[in-house]
Coordinates of C-alpha atoms and ligand atoms in Angstrom, one line a residue:
X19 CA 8.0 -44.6 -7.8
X20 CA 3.9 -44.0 -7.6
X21 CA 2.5 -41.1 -9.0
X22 CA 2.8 -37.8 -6.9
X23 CA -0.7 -37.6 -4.8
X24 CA 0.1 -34.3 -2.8
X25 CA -2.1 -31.5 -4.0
X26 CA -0.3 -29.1 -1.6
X27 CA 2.5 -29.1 0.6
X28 CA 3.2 -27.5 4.3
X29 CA 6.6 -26.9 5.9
X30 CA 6.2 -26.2 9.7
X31 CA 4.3 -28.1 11.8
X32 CA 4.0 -25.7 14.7
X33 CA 0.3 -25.0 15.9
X34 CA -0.5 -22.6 12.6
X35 CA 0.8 -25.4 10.5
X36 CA -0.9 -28.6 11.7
X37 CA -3.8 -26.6 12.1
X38 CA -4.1 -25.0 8.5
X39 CA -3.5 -28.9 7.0
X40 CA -6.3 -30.2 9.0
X41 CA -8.4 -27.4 7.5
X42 CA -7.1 -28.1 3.7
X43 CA -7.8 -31.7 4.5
X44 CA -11.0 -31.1 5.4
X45 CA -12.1 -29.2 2.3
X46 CA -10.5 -32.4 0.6
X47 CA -7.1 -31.8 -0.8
X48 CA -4.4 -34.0 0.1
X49 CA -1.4 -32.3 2.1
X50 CA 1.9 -33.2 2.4
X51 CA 3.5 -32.2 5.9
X52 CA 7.1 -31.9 6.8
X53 CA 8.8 -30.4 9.3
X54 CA 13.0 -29.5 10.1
X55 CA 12.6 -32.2 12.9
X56 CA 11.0 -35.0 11.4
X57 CA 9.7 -36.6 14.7
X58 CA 7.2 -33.9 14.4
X59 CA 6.1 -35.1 11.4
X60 CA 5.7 -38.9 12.7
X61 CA 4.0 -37.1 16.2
X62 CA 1.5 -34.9 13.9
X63 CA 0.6 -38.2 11.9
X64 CA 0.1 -40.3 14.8
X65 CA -2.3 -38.3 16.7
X66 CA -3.9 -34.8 15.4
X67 CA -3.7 -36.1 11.4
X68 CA -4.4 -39.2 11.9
X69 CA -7.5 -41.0 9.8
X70 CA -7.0 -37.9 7.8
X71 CA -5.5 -38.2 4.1
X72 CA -2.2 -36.1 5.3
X73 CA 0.8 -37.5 4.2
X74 CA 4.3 -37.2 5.4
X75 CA 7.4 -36.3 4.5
X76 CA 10.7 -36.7 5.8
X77 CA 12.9 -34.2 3.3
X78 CA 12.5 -31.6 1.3
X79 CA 13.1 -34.0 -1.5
X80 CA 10.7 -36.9 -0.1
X81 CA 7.9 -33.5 0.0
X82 CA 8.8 -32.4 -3.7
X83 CA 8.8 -35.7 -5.2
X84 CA 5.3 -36.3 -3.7
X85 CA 3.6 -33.3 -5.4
X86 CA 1.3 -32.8 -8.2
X87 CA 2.7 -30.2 -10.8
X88 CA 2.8 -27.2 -10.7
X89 CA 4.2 -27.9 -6.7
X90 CA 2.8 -26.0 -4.4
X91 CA 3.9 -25.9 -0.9
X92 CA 3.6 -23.1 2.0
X93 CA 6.2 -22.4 4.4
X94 CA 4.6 -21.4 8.0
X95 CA 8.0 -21.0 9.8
X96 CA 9.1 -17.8 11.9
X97 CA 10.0 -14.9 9.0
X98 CA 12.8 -14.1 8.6
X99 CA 16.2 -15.8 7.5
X100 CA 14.2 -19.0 7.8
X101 CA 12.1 -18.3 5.0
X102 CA 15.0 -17.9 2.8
X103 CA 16.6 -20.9 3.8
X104 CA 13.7 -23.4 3.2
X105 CA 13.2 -21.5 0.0
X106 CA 17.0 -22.4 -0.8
X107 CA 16.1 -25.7 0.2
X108 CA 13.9 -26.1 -1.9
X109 CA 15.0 -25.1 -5.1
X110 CA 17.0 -28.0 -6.2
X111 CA 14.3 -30.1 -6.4
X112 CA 11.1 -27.6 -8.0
X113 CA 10.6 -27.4 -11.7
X114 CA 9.6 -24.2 -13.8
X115 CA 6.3 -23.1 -12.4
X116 CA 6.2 -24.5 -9.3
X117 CA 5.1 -22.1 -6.4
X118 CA 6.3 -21.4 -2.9
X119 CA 4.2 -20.0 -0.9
X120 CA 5.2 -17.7 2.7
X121 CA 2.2 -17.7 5.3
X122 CA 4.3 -16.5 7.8
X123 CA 4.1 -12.8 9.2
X124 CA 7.2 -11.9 6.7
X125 CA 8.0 -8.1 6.1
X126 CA 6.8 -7.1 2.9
X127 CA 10.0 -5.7 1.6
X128 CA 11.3 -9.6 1.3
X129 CA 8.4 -10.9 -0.1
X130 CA 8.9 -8.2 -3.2
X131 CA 12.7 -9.5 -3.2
X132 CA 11.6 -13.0 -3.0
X133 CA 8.9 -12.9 -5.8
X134 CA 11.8 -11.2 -8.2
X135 CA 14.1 -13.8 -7.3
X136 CA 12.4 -16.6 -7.9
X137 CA 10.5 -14.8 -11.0
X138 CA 14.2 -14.4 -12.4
X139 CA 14.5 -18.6 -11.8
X140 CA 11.6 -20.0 -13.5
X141 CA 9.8 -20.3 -10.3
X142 CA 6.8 -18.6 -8.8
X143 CA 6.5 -16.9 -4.9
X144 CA 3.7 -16.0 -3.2
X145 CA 3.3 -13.8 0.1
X146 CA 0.2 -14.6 1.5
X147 CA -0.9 -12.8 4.9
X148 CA -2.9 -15.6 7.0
X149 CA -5.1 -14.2 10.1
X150 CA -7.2 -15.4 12.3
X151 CA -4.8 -17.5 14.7
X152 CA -5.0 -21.4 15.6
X153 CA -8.8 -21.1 15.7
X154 CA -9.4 -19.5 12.0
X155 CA -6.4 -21.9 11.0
X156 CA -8.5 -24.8 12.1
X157 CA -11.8 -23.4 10.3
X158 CA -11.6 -20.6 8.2
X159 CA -8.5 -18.0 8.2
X160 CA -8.7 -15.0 6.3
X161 CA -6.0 -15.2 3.6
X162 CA -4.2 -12.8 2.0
X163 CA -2.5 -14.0 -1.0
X164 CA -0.5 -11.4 -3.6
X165 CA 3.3 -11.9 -5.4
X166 CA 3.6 -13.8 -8.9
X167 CA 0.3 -13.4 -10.9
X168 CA 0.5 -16.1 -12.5
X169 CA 0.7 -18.5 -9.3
X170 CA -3.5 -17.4 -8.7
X171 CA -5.3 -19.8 -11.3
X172 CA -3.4 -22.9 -9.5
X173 CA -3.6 -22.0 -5.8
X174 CA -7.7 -20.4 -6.1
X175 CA -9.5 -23.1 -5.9
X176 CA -7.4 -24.7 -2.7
X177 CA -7.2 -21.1 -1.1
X178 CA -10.8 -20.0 -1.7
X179 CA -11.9 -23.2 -0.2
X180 CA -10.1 -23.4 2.9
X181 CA -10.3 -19.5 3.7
X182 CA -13.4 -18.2 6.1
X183 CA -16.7 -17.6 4.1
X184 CA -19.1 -15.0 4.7
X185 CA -22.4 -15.3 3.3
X186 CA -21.2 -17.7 0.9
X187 CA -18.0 -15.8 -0.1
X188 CA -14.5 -16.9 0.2
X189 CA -12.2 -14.6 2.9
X190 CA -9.6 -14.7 0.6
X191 CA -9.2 -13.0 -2.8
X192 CA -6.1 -12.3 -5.3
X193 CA -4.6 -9.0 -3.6
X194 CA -1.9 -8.0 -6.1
X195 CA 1.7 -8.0 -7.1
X196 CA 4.6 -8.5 -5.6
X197 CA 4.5 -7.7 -1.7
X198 CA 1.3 -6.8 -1.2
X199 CA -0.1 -9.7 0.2
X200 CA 2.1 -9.3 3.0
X201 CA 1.6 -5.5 2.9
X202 CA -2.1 -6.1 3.6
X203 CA -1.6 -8.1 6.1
X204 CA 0.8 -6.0 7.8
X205 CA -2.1 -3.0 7.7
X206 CA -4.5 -5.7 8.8
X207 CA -2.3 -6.3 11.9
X208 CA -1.6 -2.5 12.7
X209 CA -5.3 -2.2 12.4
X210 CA -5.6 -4.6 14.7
X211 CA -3.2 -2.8 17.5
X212 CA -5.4 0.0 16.8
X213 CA -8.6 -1.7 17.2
X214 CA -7.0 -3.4 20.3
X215 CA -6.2 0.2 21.8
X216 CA -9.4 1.7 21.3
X217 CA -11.4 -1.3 23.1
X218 CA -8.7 -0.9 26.0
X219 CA -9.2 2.9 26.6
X220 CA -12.7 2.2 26.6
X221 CA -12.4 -0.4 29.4
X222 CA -10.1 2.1 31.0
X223 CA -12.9 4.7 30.8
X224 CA -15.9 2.3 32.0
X225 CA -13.5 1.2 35.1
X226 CA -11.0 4.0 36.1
X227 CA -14.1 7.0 34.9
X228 CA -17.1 5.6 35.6
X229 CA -16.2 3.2 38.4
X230 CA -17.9 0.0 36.8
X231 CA -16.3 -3.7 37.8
X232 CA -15.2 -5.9 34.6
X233 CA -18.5 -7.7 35.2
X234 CA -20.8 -4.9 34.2
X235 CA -18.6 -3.8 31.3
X236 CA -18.5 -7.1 29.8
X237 CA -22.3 -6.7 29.4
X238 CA -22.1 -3.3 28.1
X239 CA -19.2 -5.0 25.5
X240 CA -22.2 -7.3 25.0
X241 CA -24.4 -5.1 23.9
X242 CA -22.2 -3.2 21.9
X243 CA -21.2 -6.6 20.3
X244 CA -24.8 -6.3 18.8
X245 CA -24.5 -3.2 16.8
X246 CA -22.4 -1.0 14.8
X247 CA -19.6 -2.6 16.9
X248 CA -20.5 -6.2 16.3
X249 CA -16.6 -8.0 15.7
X250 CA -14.5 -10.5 17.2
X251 CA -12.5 -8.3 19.4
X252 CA -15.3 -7.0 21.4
X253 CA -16.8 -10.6 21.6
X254 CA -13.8 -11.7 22.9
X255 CA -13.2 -8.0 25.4
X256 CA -16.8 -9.5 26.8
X257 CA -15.6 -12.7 27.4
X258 CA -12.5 -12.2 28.8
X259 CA -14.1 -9.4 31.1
X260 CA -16.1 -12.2 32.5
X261 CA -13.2 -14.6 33.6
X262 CA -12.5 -15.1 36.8
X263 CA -9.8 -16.6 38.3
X264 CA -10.2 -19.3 41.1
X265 CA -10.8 -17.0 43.7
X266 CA -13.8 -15.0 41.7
X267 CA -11.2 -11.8 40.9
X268 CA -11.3 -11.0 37.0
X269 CA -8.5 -12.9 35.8
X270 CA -7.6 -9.3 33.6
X271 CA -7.3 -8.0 36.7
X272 CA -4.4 -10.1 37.7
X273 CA -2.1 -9.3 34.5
X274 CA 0.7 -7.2 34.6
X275 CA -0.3 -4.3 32.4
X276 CA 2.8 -4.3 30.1
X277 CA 1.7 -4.9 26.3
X278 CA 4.3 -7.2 24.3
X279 CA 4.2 -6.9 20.4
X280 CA 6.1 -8.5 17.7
X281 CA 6.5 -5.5 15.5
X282 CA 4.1 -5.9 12.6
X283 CA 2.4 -2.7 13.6
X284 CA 5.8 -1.2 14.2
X285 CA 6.1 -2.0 10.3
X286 CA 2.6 -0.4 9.8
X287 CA 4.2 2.7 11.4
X288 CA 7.5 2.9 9.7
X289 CA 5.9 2.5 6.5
X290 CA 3.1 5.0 7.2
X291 CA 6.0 7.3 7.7
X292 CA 7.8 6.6 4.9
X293 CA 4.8 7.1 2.6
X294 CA 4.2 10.0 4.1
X295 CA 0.5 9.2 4.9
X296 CA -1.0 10.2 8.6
X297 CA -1.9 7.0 9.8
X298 CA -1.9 8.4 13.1
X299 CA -4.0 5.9 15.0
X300 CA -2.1 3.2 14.6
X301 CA 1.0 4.9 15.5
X302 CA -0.5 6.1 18.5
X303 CA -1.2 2.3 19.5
X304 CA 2.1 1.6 19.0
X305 CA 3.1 3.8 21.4
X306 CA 0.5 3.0 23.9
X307 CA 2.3 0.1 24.0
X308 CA 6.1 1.1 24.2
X309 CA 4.6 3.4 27.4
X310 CA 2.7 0.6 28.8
X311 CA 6.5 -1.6 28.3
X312 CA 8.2 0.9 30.8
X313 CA 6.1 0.1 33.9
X314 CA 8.7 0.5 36.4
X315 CA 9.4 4.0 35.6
X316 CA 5.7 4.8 35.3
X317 CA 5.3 3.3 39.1
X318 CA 8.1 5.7 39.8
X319 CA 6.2 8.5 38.1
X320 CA 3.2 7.9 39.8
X321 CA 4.7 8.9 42.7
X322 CA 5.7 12.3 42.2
X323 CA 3.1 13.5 39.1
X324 CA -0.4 14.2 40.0
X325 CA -3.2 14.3 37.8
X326 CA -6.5 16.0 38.4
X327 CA -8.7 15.1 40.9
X328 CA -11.2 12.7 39.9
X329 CA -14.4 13.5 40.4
X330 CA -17.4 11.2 40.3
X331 CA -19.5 11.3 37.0
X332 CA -22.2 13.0 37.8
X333 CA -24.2 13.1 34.0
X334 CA -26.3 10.4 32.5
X335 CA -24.7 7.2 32.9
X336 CA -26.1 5.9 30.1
X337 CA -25.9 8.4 27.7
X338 CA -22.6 8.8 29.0
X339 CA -21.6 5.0 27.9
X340 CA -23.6 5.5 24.6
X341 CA -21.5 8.1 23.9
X342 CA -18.6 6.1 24.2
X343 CA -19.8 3.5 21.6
X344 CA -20.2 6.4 19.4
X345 CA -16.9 7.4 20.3
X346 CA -15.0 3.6 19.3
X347 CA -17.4 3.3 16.6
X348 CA -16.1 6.8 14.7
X349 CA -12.7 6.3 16.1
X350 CA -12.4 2.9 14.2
X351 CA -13.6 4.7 11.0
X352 CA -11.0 6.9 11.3
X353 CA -8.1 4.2 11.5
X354 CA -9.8 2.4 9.1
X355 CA -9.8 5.4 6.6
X356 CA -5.9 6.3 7.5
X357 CA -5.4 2.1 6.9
X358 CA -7.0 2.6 3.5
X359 CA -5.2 5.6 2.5
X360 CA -2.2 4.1 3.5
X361 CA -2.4 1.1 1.1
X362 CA -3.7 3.4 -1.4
X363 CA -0.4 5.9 -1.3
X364 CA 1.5 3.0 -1.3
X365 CA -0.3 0.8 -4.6
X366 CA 0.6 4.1 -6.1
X367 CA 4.3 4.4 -5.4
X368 CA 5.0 0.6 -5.8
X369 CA 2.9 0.3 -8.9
X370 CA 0.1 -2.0 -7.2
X371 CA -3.4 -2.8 -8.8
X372 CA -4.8 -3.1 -5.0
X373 CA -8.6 -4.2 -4.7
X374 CA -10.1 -2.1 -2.0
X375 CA -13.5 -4.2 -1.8
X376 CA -11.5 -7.2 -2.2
X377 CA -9.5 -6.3 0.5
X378 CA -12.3 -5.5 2.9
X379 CA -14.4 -8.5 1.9
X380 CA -10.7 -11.0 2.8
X381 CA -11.3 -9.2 6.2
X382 CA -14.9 -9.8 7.0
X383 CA -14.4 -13.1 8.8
X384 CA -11.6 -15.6 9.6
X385 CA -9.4 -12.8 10.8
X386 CA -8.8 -10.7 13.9
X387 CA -10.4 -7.8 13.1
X388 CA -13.5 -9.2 11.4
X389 CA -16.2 -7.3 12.3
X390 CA -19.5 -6.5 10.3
X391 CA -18.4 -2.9 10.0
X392 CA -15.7 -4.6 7.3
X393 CA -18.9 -5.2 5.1
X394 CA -19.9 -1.8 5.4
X395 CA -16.4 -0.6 4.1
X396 CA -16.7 -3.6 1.1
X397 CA -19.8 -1.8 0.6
X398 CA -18.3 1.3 0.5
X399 CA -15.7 0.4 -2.3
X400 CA -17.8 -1.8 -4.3
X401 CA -19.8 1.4 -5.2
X402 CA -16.9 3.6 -5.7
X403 CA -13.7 1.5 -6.4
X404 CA -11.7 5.3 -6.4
X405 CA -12.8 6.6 -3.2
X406 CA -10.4 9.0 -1.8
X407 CA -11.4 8.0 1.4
X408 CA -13.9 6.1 3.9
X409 CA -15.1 9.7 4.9
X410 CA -16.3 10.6 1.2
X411 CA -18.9 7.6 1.2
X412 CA -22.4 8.6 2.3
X413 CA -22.4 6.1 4.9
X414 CA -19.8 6.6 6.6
X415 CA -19.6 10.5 6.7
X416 CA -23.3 10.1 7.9
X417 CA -21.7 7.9 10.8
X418 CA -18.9 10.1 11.7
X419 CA -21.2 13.0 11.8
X420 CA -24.1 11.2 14.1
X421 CA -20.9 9.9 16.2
X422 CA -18.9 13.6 16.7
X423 CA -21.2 15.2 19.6
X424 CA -20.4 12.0 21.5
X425 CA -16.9 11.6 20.9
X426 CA -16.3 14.8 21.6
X427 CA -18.0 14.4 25.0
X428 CA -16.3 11.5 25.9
X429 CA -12.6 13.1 25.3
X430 CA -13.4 15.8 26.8
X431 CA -14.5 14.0 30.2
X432 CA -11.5 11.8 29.9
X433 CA -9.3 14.6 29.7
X434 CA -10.4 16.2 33.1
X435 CA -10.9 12.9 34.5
X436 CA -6.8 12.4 33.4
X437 CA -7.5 9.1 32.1
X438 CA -5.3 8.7 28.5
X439 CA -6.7 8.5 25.3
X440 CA -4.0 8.7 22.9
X441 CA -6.3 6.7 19.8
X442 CA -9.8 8.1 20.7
X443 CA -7.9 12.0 20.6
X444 CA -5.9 11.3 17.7
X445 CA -8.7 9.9 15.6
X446 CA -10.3 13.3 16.5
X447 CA -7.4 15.5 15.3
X448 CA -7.3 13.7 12.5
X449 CA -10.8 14.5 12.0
X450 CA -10.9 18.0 12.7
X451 CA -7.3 18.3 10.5
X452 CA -9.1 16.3 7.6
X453 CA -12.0 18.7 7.7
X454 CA -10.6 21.7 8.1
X455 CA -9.9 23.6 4.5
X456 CA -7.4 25.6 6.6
X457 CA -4.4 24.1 8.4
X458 CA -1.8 26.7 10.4
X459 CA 0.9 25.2 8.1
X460 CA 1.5 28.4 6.9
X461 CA 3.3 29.4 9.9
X462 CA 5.6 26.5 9.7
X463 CA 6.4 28.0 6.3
X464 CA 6.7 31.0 7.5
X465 CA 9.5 29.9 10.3
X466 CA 11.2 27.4 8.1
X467 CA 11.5 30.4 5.4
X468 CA 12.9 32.6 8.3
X469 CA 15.2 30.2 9.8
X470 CA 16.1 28.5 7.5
X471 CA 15.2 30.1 3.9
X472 CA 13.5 27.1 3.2
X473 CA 10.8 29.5 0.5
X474 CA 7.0 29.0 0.6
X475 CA 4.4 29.5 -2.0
X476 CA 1.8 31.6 -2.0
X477 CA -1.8 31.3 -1.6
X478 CA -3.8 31.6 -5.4
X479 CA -5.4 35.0 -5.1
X480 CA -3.0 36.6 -2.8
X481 CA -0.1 37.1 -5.1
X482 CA 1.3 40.3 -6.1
X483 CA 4.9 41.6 -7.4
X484 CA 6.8 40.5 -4.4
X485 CA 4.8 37.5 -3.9
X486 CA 4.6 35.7 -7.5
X487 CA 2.2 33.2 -8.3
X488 CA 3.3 28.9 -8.4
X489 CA 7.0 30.3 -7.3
X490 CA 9.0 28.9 -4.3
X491 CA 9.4 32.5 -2.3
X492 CA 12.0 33.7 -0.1
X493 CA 11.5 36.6 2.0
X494 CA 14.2 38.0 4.1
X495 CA 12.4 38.3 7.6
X496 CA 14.6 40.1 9.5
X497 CA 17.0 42.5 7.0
X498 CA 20.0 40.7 8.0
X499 CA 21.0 37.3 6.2
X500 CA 20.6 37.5 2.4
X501 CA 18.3 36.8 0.0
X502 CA 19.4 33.4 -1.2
X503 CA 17.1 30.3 -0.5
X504 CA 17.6 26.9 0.7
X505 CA 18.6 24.0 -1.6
X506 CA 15.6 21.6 -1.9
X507 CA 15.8 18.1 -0.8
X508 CA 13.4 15.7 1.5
X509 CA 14.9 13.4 4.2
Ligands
6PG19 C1 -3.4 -12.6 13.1 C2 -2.5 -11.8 14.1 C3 -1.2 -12.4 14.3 C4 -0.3 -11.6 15.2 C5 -0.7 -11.7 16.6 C6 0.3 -11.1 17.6 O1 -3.8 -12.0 12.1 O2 -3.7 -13.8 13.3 O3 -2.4 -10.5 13.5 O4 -0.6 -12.5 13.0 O5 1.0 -12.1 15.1 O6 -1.9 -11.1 16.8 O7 0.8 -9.8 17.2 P1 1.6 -8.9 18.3 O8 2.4 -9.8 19.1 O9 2.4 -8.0 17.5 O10 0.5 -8.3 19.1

């Protein structure tokens, strides 16, 4: 048998796939493609690969045998119990060292099972987060790579090459250990629902507030797409504002306002939650979503709930829509701080080396939340690899604080108009929250101590003989009940 030529290999032609080993092909590595139905493979060789170098497979052990060692070989199928089976697959014909690599959108919890697994067989896993769809597959992804450590000198070069580059630098870095390549991209994508929620009560605000058609707002989009706002989503907002359907309607018009998702921000949530870390934006998209999903009863609700009246705007116009850049622009540095302090929390807990800059910089271009404001967060980390948060860097709390007046403006106009905000107001409580030095949590104490003897410490300063200092406290409220406190424990 000739000498294995593959320098990679791809399992799962679907569009991701064949797209992805066009793009290796094209930065010159040979690929080796197979897919569970092998006509695929003979189809994809045929027409979209052919003249290329890609080479086909028809079984896993036809793939294996055809790869230079270490084997490398990335699975794009649908997470899940797919993922484990191809890796099952698999290993029967891979040597010590070899490396499997997930690009699907797997949960990150498996990819830390998967990397210990294999790590216990010999083998190496990697869980890399890929982004940017069929177009950044084709040209550039961002890629997200993290799980065995040791897997990162062989796959570099092929990664770094076939990732997006910005001003010369790859969209792709080493994240970490274990899971966290997937983690990151999980964030990414929950940033991305958040993103995706801010542009769409902005719209909401221009159309149902201000009155404008989609025409007009797609040029304000595209004006906004030249400053602090500059990214992919609101390029694309302005574009698909400008569609029209046959009849010269927006097409945006014309689609049933009911938002699907396929629960990676869920995830974002969830784990958000479970960290115990107030990434409230993105959970707020979430939702937005889950009420947008029940449209029939909100038709029925419609019926019988009024809001306020609506009363034309009768202000500046344009200041009015200026403020409302300023209100998305300090909004997204709000998710994006909660995003950041998420991975943060959880690099702690799960032991993680994370690299913030590195992070930012993999999300600068080939993804869907590329924006220029992600070099401006790089920026941000690369002078202060600690930073508690986005908000502590000169930059950025100099951009909050020239955004606030207008923000605050613009929610406060929504509000009476009724038109829902549920990110632009969150990002705001978050702010004022994150500001404030003093939050009324005392009075939760204070009602969990009286209901529940559930004790509460005292302020530094404030003690005294009943009230001792660094001591859980309980204090019986009423004179009935007894003096006994509350086991501790935390759901
Ligand atoms: C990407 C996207 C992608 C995601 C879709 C759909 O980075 O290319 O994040 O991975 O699956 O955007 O996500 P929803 O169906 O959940 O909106």
């Amino acid at each position: 048998m000739s000498a294995p030529v593959g320098d990679i290999g791809l399992i799962g032609l679907a569009v991701m796939g064949q797209n992805l080993i066009l793009n290796m092909n094209d930065k010159g590595f040979t690929v080796v493609a197979y897919n569970r139905t092998t006509s695929k493979v003979d189809d994809f060789l045929a027409n979209e690969a052919k003249g290329t170098k890609v080479q086909g497979a028809h079984s896993i052990q036809e793939l294996c045998a055809k790869l230079k060692r270490p084997r490398k070989i990335i699975l794009l199928v649908k997470a899940g119990p797919a993922v484990d089976s191809f890796i099952q697959q698999l290993e029967p014909y891979l040597e010590k060292g070899d490396i499997i690599i997930d690009g699907g959108n797997s949960h990150y919890p498996d990819s830390i099972r998967r990397t210990q697994e294999l790590e216990a067989k010999g083998l190496l896993f990697v869980g890399s987060g890929v982004s940017g769809g069929e177009e950044g597959a084709r040209h550039g992804p961002s890629l997200m790579p993290g799980g065995s450590t040791a897997a990162w000198p062989a796959i570099k070069e092929i990664f770094q090459k076939t990732s997006a580059q910005v001003n010369g630098e790859p969209c792709c870095d080493w994240v970490g250990e274990t899971g966290s390549g997937h983690y990151v991209k999980m964030v990414h994508n929950g940033i991305e629902y958040g993103d995706m929620q801010l542009i769409a009560e902005a719209y909401d605000i221009l159309k149902r507030g201000l009155g404008i058609h989609e025409s007009e707002i797609a040029d304000i989009f595209t004006t906004w797409n030249k400053g602090v706002l500059d990214s992919f989503l609101i390029e694309i907002t302005a574009n698909i504002l400008k569609f029209n359907d046959d009849d010269g309607v927006p097409l945006v018009t014309k689609i049933l306002d009911k938002a699907g998702q396929k629960g990676t921000g869920k995830w974002t949530a969830i784990a958000a939650l479970d960290a115990g870390t107030a990434v409230t934006l993105i959970g707020e998209a979430v939702f937005a979503r889950c009420l947008s999903a029940i449209k029939d009863e909100r038709v029925r609700a419609s019926k019988v709930i009024n809001g306020p009246q609506r009363e034309p705007f009768r202000g500046d116009k344009q200041q009015f829509i200026d403020d409302l850049e300023q209100a998305l622009y300090a909004s997204k540095i709000i998710s994006y701080t909660q995003g950041f302090m998420l991975m943060r929390e959880t690099a702690k807990e799960l032991n993680w080396n994370l690299n913030y800059a590195g992070i930012a910089r993999m999300w600068r271009g080939g993804c869907i939340i590329k924006s220029v404001f992600l070099g401006d967060i790089t920026s941000a980390y690369e002078k202060n690899k600690d930073l508690e948060s986005l908000l502590f860097d000169n930059f950025f709390n100099k951009a909050v604080h020239k955004a606030q007046p207008g923000w605050r403006r613009v929610i406060a106009q929504a509000c009476l108009w009724g038109i829902p905000t549920p990110a632009f107001s969150t990002a705001l409580a978050f702010f004022d929250g994150y500001r404030s030095e003093v939050v009324p949590a005392n009075l939760i104490q204070a009602q969990r101590d009286y209901f529940g003897a559930h004790t509460f410490r005292v302020v530094s300063g404030k003690e005294n003989s009943r009230l001792p200092k660094d001591t859980d406290i309980h204090i019986n409220w009423t004179g009935r009940g007894g003096n006994v406190s509350a086991s501790s424990y935390s759901a």
